[in-house]
Amino acid sequence: MVSLLVPTIVFVVAGIAVYLAGVQLSDTTDVLSVRWGLGEALSGLLLLAIATNLPELVITTSAALRGNLPLAIGNILGGIAIQTVVLVYLDVAVGESETLTYRGASLVLEGVLVIAVLVVVIMGSQLPGSLVIARVTPPEVLIVLLWVSGIWLLSKARTGLPWHEQGIPPGGQREPRGVGRTKNVSELGGYAASHTATVFLLAATTTLVGGVALEWSSSILADGLGVSGALFGATALAAVTALPEISTGLTAVRLNDYQLAISDIFGGNAFLPVLFLVASLVSGQAVLPDLTAQNIYLSGLGCLLTAVYVAGLLFRSRYGIARMGIGSLVVLLLYVLGVLGLVIIPTS
């Protein structure tokens, strides 16, 4: 058996590096977005989505170059599921009598967008592999168009819809959505723009190197442990790449911006399926038609977990169990059962 000591050390060190770099990427992106006047506009949301998901982008690209698509696909789809579970942790971290979905209730369009792109993933997996145009399939292009259209609608919705006022329900968070990002920027914005840009570039470079190391070590660890790349990517690797989301989510909760904490998770999840197009272009083969039963199962799990939170944001149950809302408890149980189910699904 190949020694797993070196790849394990590389995996742990690279995971820590990606976590620290991810936090810096998120913080500096917030500052740059404000200084450049992007805010909640389409360009601002595009920048935030790409920067905060740079670890997954690097891992997908590296895996596609090495022909390790199962690991990349597992990381994308497993990342959606596990990042949704991050909301469970944030719910516990709220530390108030009310739940996260009660305090953070707002427009649920982000959650609907996540479900929509995952539905396209499932539908695309059923198309024939011969339906390839310029190295990609139509569903992969549709996912990108759907995502861009979705965040454009979100940018419009956040500036005001004709049937609501400010989007803050009674008893919700006491300050307007986005105050957490504004406060965070005020704490970090004392540096010169050149300093912020330098930190951003250093964090991006660290993420690049760490992402490649994570992909390499994950491939060896999966083989050495006798598990599929899809399973390892959907669990251990997805958990590591979700660490920056935990940190930024906790920052938003600390600053009492619960709406931002929820929308950042949903926004990142909606972006991840866009990486299927990247994987196809880099690898030179269409990805969606070759999705396995495990991949389709993970897509369904992501839809299910997201739907539970969308319902929780609509019903706004104030009280919960064990310091978490009923929706968070259901999501946690469904995720545990979902991972158990993933293990017994045939890999071929």
Coordinates of C-alpha atoms in Angstrom, one line a residue:
M1 CA 0.0 0.0 0.0
V2 CA 1.3 3.4 -0.9
S3 CA 2.3 5.4 2.2
L4 CA -0.3 7.9 3.1
L5 CA 1.8 9.9 5.6
V6 CA 3.1 12.4 3.0
P7 CA -0.2 13.1 1.2
T8 CA -1.9 13.4 4.6
I9 CA 0.5 16.0 5.7
V10 CA 0.2 17.8 2.4
F11 CA -3.6 17.6 2.6
V12 CA -3.7 19.1 6.2
V13 CA -1.1 21.9 5.5
A14 CA -2.8 22.8 2.1
G15 CA -6.2 22.8 3.8
I16 CA -5.0 25.2 6.5
A17 CA -3.4 27.4 3.8
V18 CA -6.5 27.5 1.7
Y19 CA -8.6 28.3 4.8
L20 CA -6.5 31.2 5.8
A21 CA -6.2 32.5 2.2
G22 CA -9.9 32.1 1.7
V23 CA -10.7 34.3 4.7
Q24 CA -8.3 37.0 3.3
L25 CA -9.9 36.7 -0.1
S26 CA -13.3 37.2 1.2
D27 CA -12.3 40.2 3.3
T28 CA -10.2 42.0 0.6
T29 CA -12.9 41.3 -2.0
D30 CA -15.4 43.1 0.3
V31 CA -13.1 46.1 0.6
L32 CA -12.3 46.2 -3.1
S33 CA -15.9 45.9 -4.0
V34 CA -16.8 48.9 -1.9
R35 CA -13.9 51.0 -3.1
W36 CA -14.6 50.3 -6.7
G37 CA -18.3 51.1 -6.1
L38 CA -19.5 47.7 -7.2
G39 CA -21.7 47.0 -4.1
E40 CA -24.7 44.8 -4.8
A41 CA -24.5 45.4 -8.5
L42 CA -24.1 42.5 -11.0
S43 CA -20.3 43.1 -11.3
G44 CA -20.0 43.1 -7.5
L45 CA -21.8 39.9 -7.1
L46 CA -19.8 38.3 -9.9
L47 CA -16.5 39.3 -8.2
L48 CA -17.7 38.0 -4.8
A49 CA -18.8 34.7 -6.2
I50 CA -15.6 34.0 -8.1
A51 CA -13.2 35.2 -5.4
T52 CA -14.9 33.3 -2.5
N53 CA -15.1 30.1 -4.6
L54 CA -11.5 30.3 -5.9
P55 CA -10.4 27.1 -3.9
E56 CA -13.1 25.1 -5.7
L57 CA -12.2 26.7 -9.0
V58 CA -8.5 25.8 -8.6
I59 CA -9.3 22.2 -7.5
T60 CA -11.6 21.7 -10.4
T61 CA -9.1 23.0 -12.9
S62 CA -6.2 20.9 -11.5
A63 CA -8.3 17.8 -11.4
A64 CA -9.5 18.3 -14.9
L65 CA -6.0 18.7 -16.1
R66 CA -4.9 15.5 -14.4
G67 CA -8.0 13.6 -15.8
N68 CA -9.4 13.2 -12.3
L69 CA -12.9 14.4 -13.0
P70 CA -14.7 12.2 -10.3
L71 CA -12.8 14.1 -7.6
A72 CA -13.7 17.5 -9.2
I73 CA -17.4 16.6 -9.6
G74 CA -17.6 15.2 -6.1
N75 CA -16.1 18.4 -4.7
I76 CA -18.5 20.6 -6.6
L77 CA -21.7 18.7 -5.7
G78 CA -20.6 17.6 -2.2
G79 CA -19.5 21.2 -1.6
I80 CA -23.1 22.4 -2.1
A81 CA -24.4 19.9 0.4
I82 CA -21.8 20.5 3.1
Q83 CA -21.9 24.3 2.7
T84 CA -25.6 24.2 3.3
V85 CA -24.9 22.3 6.5
V86 CA -22.6 25.3 7.5
L87 CA -25.9 27.1 8.1
V88 CA -26.7 24.6 10.9
Y89 CA -23.4 25.6 12.6
L90 CA -24.2 29.3 12.1
D91 CA -27.7 28.7 13.5
V92 CA -26.1 27.3 16.7
A93 CA -23.7 30.2 16.8
V94 CA -26.4 32.9 16.7
G95 CA -26.7 32.5 20.5
E96 CA -30.1 34.2 20.7
S97 CA -33.6 33.0 21.6
E98 CA -34.6 33.2 18.0
T99 CA -33.3 31.0 15.2
L100 CA -31.1 31.9 12.2
T101 CA -34.0 31.6 9.7
Y102 CA -36.2 33.8 11.9
R103 CA -33.6 36.6 12.3
G104 CA -32.2 36.2 8.8
A105 CA -35.5 35.8 6.9
S106 CA -35.5 37.8 3.6
L107 CA -36.0 37.1 -0.1
V108 CA -35.5 33.4 -0.8
L109 CA -34.4 33.9 -4.4
E110 CA -30.9 32.7 -3.7
G111 CA -32.2 29.3 -2.5
V112 CA -34.5 29.0 -5.5
L113 CA -31.5 29.7 -7.8
V114 CA -29.5 26.9 -6.2
I115 CA -32.3 24.4 -6.8
A116 CA -32.7 25.6 -10.4
V117 CA -29.1 25.1 -11.4
L118 CA -29.0 21.7 -9.7
V119 CA -32.1 20.6 -11.6
V120 CA -30.3 21.6 -14.8
V121 CA -27.4 19.4 -13.7
I122 CA -29.7 16.4 -13.2
M123 CA -31.4 17.0 -16.5
G124 CA -28.1 17.4 -18.3
S125 CA -26.8 14.1 -16.9
Q126 CA -29.5 12.3 -18.9
L127 CA -28.5 13.7 -22.3
P128 CA -26.4 11.7 -24.6
G129 CA -22.6 12.2 -24.4
S130 CA -22.5 12.8 -28.2
L131 CA -24.3 16.1 -27.8
V132 CA -21.1 18.2 -27.6
I133 CA -20.5 21.5 -29.2
A134 CA -17.1 23.2 -28.9
R135 CA -16.1 20.7 -26.1
V136 CA -19.2 21.5 -24.0
T137 CA -22.8 20.4 -23.8
P138 CA -25.8 22.8 -23.9
P139 CA -26.7 22.2 -20.2
E140 CA -23.3 23.4 -19.1
V141 CA -23.7 26.6 -21.0
L142 CA -27.3 26.9 -19.7
I143 CA -26.1 26.6 -16.1
V144 CA -23.8 29.6 -16.7
L145 CA -26.5 31.7 -18.3
L146 CA -29.0 30.7 -15.6
W147 CA -26.5 31.7 -12.9
V148 CA -25.7 35.1 -14.5
S149 CA -29.4 35.8 -15.1
G150 CA -30.1 34.8 -11.5
I151 CA -27.6 37.1 -9.8
W152 CA -28.7 39.9 -12.1
L153 CA -32.2 39.4 -10.9
L154 CA -30.9 39.3 -7.3
S155 CA -29.1 42.6 -7.8
K156 CA -32.3 44.1 -9.0
A157 CA -34.4 42.5 -6.2
R158 CA -32.1 43.9 -3.5
T159 CA -32.7 47.4 -4.7
G160 CA -36.4 47.1 -4.2
L161 CA -39.3 45.1 -5.5
P162 CA -42.8 46.6 -6.0
W163 CA -44.4 44.3 -3.4
H164 CA -42.0 44.7 -0.5
E165 CA -40.3 47.4 1.5
Q166 CA -36.6 46.9 2.3
G167 CA -37.1 43.1 2.4
I168 CA -36.9 43.0 6.2
P169 CA -39.8 41.1 7.9
P170 CA -41.1 42.0 11.4
G171 CA -38.8 40.7 14.1
G172 CA -36.0 40.0 11.8
Q173 CA -32.5 41.4 12.1
R174 CA -32.5 44.9 13.5
E175 CA -30.2 46.5 10.8
P176 CA -30.5 46.4 7.0
R177 CA -29.0 43.5 5.0
G178 CA -25.3 44.1 4.1
V179 CA -24.5 45.9 7.4
G180 CA -22.1 43.1 8.3
R181 CA -20.1 43.6 5.1
T182 CA -20.1 47.4 5.7
K183 CA -18.9 47.0 9.3
N184 CA -16.3 44.5 8.2
V185 CA -15.0 46.8 5.5
S186 CA -14.8 49.7 8.0
E187 CA -12.6 47.5 10.2
L188 CA -10.4 46.5 7.3
G189 CA -10.6 49.5 5.1
G190 CA -7.9 51.6 6.8
Y191 CA -5.2 50.3 4.6
A192 CA -4.2 51.8 1.2
A193 CA -5.8 50.4 -1.9
S194 CA -2.4 49.0 -3.0
H195 CA -2.0 47.1 0.3
T196 CA -5.5 45.6 -0.1
A197 CA -4.8 44.6 -3.7
T198 CA -1.4 43.0 -2.6
V199 CA -3.1 41.0 0.1
F200 CA -5.7 39.9 -2.4
L201 CA -3.1 38.7 -4.9
L202 CA -1.1 36.9 -2.2
A203 CA -4.2 35.2 -1.0
A204 CA -5.1 34.2 -4.5
T205 CA -1.6 32.8 -5.2
T206 CA -1.7 30.8 -1.9
T207 CA -5.1 29.4 -2.9
L208 CA -3.7 28.4 -6.3
V209 CA -0.8 26.5 -4.8
G210 CA -2.9 25.1 -2.0
G211 CA -5.7 24.0 -4.3
V212 CA -3.3 22.1 -6.5
A213 CA -1.8 20.4 -3.5
L214 CA -5.2 19.5 -2.1
E215 CA -6.2 18.0 -5.4
W216 CA -3.0 15.9 -5.7
S217 CA -3.1 14.7 -2.1
S218 CA -6.9 14.0 -2.3
S219 CA -6.4 11.7 -5.3
I220 CA -3.7 9.7 -3.5
L221 CA -5.6 9.5 -0.2
A222 CA -8.8 8.3 -2.0
D223 CA -6.8 5.6 -3.8
G224 CA -5.0 4.6 -0.6
L225 CA -8.1 4.4 1.5
G226 CA -10.0 2.5 -1.2
V227 CA -12.8 5.0 -1.7
S228 CA -14.0 6.6 -4.9
G229 CA -12.7 10.1 -5.8
A230 CA -16.4 11.2 -5.9
L231 CA -16.9 10.1 -2.3
F232 CA -13.7 11.7 -1.0
G233 CA -14.3 14.9 -2.9
A234 CA -17.8 15.1 -1.6
T235 CA -16.8 14.6 2.0
A236 CA -13.3 15.3 3.2
L237 CA -12.2 17.7 0.4
A238 CA -15.6 19.5 0.4
A239 CA -15.3 20.0 4.2
V240 CA -11.9 21.6 3.9
T241 CA -12.9 23.9 1.1
A242 CA -16.0 24.9 3.1
L243 CA -13.9 26.2 6.1
P244 CA -13.6 29.8 4.7
E245 CA -17.4 30.0 4.4
I246 CA -17.6 29.1 8.1
S247 CA -15.3 31.9 9.0
T248 CA -17.0 34.5 6.9
G249 CA -20.4 33.3 8.1
L250 CA -19.4 33.6 11.7
T251 CA -18.2 37.2 11.0
A252 CA -21.6 38.1 9.5
V253 CA -23.4 36.5 12.5
R254 CA -21.1 38.3 15.0
L255 CA -22.0 41.6 13.3
N256 CA -25.7 40.7 13.5
D257 CA -26.2 40.4 9.7
Y258 CA -27.9 37.1 9.5
Q259 CA -29.3 37.7 6.0
L260 CA -25.8 38.2 4.7
A261 CA -24.7 34.9 6.3
I262 CA -27.5 33.0 4.6
S263 CA -27.2 34.7 1.2
D264 CA -23.4 34.2 1.0
I265 CA -23.9 30.4 1.5
F266 CA -26.6 30.2 -1.1
G267 CA -24.7 32.5 -3.5
G268 CA -21.6 30.3 -3.3
N269 CA -23.7 27.2 -3.8
A270 CA -25.4 28.6 -6.9
F271 CA -22.0 29.4 -8.4
L272 CA -20.4 25.9 -7.9
P273 CA -22.2 24.2 -10.8
V274 CA -20.8 26.8 -13.1
L275 CA -17.5 25.0 -12.6
F276 CA -18.8 22.1 -14.7
L277 CA -18.2 24.3 -17.8
V278 CA -14.6 24.9 -16.6
A279 CA -14.1 21.2 -16.1
S280 CA -15.4 20.4 -19.6
L281 CA -13.3 23.1 -21.3
V282 CA -10.1 22.1 -19.5
S283 CA -10.5 18.3 -19.7
G284 CA -11.7 18.4 -23.3
Q285 CA -14.7 16.1 -22.6
A286 CA -18.3 16.8 -21.6
V287 CA -18.8 16.3 -17.9
L288 CA -22.6 16.2 -17.3
P289 CA -23.4 13.3 -19.5
D290 CA -20.9 11.1 -17.6
L291 CA -22.3 11.9 -14.1
T292 CA -22.6 8.7 -12.0
A293 CA -25.4 7.6 -9.7
Q294 CA -23.4 9.1 -6.8
N295 CA -23.2 12.5 -8.6
I296 CA -26.9 12.6 -9.4
Y297 CA -27.7 11.5 -5.8
L298 CA -25.5 14.4 -4.5
S299 CA -27.4 16.8 -6.7
G300 CA -30.7 15.7 -5.3
L301 CA -29.3 16.0 -1.8
G302 CA -28.3 19.5 -2.4
C303 CA -31.8 20.4 -3.7
L304 CA -33.4 18.7 -0.7
L305 CA -31.3 20.5 1.9
T306 CA -31.7 23.9 0.2
A307 CA -35.5 23.4 -0.1
V308 CA -35.7 22.8 3.7
Y309 CA -34.0 26.1 4.4
V310 CA -36.2 27.9 1.8
A311 CA -39.2 26.6 3.7
G312 CA -37.6 27.6 7.0
L313 CA -37.1 31.2 5.7
L314 CA -40.7 31.3 4.6
F315 CA -42.3 29.9 7.8
R316 CA -39.8 31.6 10.2
S317 CA -40.1 29.3 13.2
R318 CA -38.9 31.3 16.1
Y319 CA -37.8 28.5 18.5
G320 CA -35.9 25.3 18.0
I321 CA -34.2 22.4 19.6
A322 CA -30.7 22.1 21.0
R323 CA -29.9 25.8 20.1
M324 CA -30.9 25.3 16.5
G325 CA -34.1 25.8 14.5
I326 CA -36.3 22.9 13.4
G327 CA -35.1 23.4 9.8
S328 CA -31.5 23.2 10.8
L329 CA -32.1 20.0 12.8
V330 CA -33.9 18.5 9.8
V331 CA -31.0 19.5 7.5
L332 CA -28.5 18.0 9.8
L333 CA -30.4 14.7 10.0
L334 CA -30.9 14.6 6.2
Y335 CA -27.3 15.3 5.6
V336 CA -26.1 12.4 7.9
L337 CA -28.6 10.0 6.3
G338 CA -27.6 11.4 2.8
V339 CA -23.9 10.6 3.4
L340 CA -24.7 7.1 4.6
G341 CA -26.8 6.6 1.5
L342 CA -23.9 7.9 -0.6
V343 CA -21.6 5.3 0.8
I344 CA -23.7 2.4 -0.3
I345 CA -24.5 3.6 -3.9
P346 CA -22.4 1.8 -6.5
T347 CA -19.6 3.9 -7.9
S348 CA -20.0 2.8 -11.5

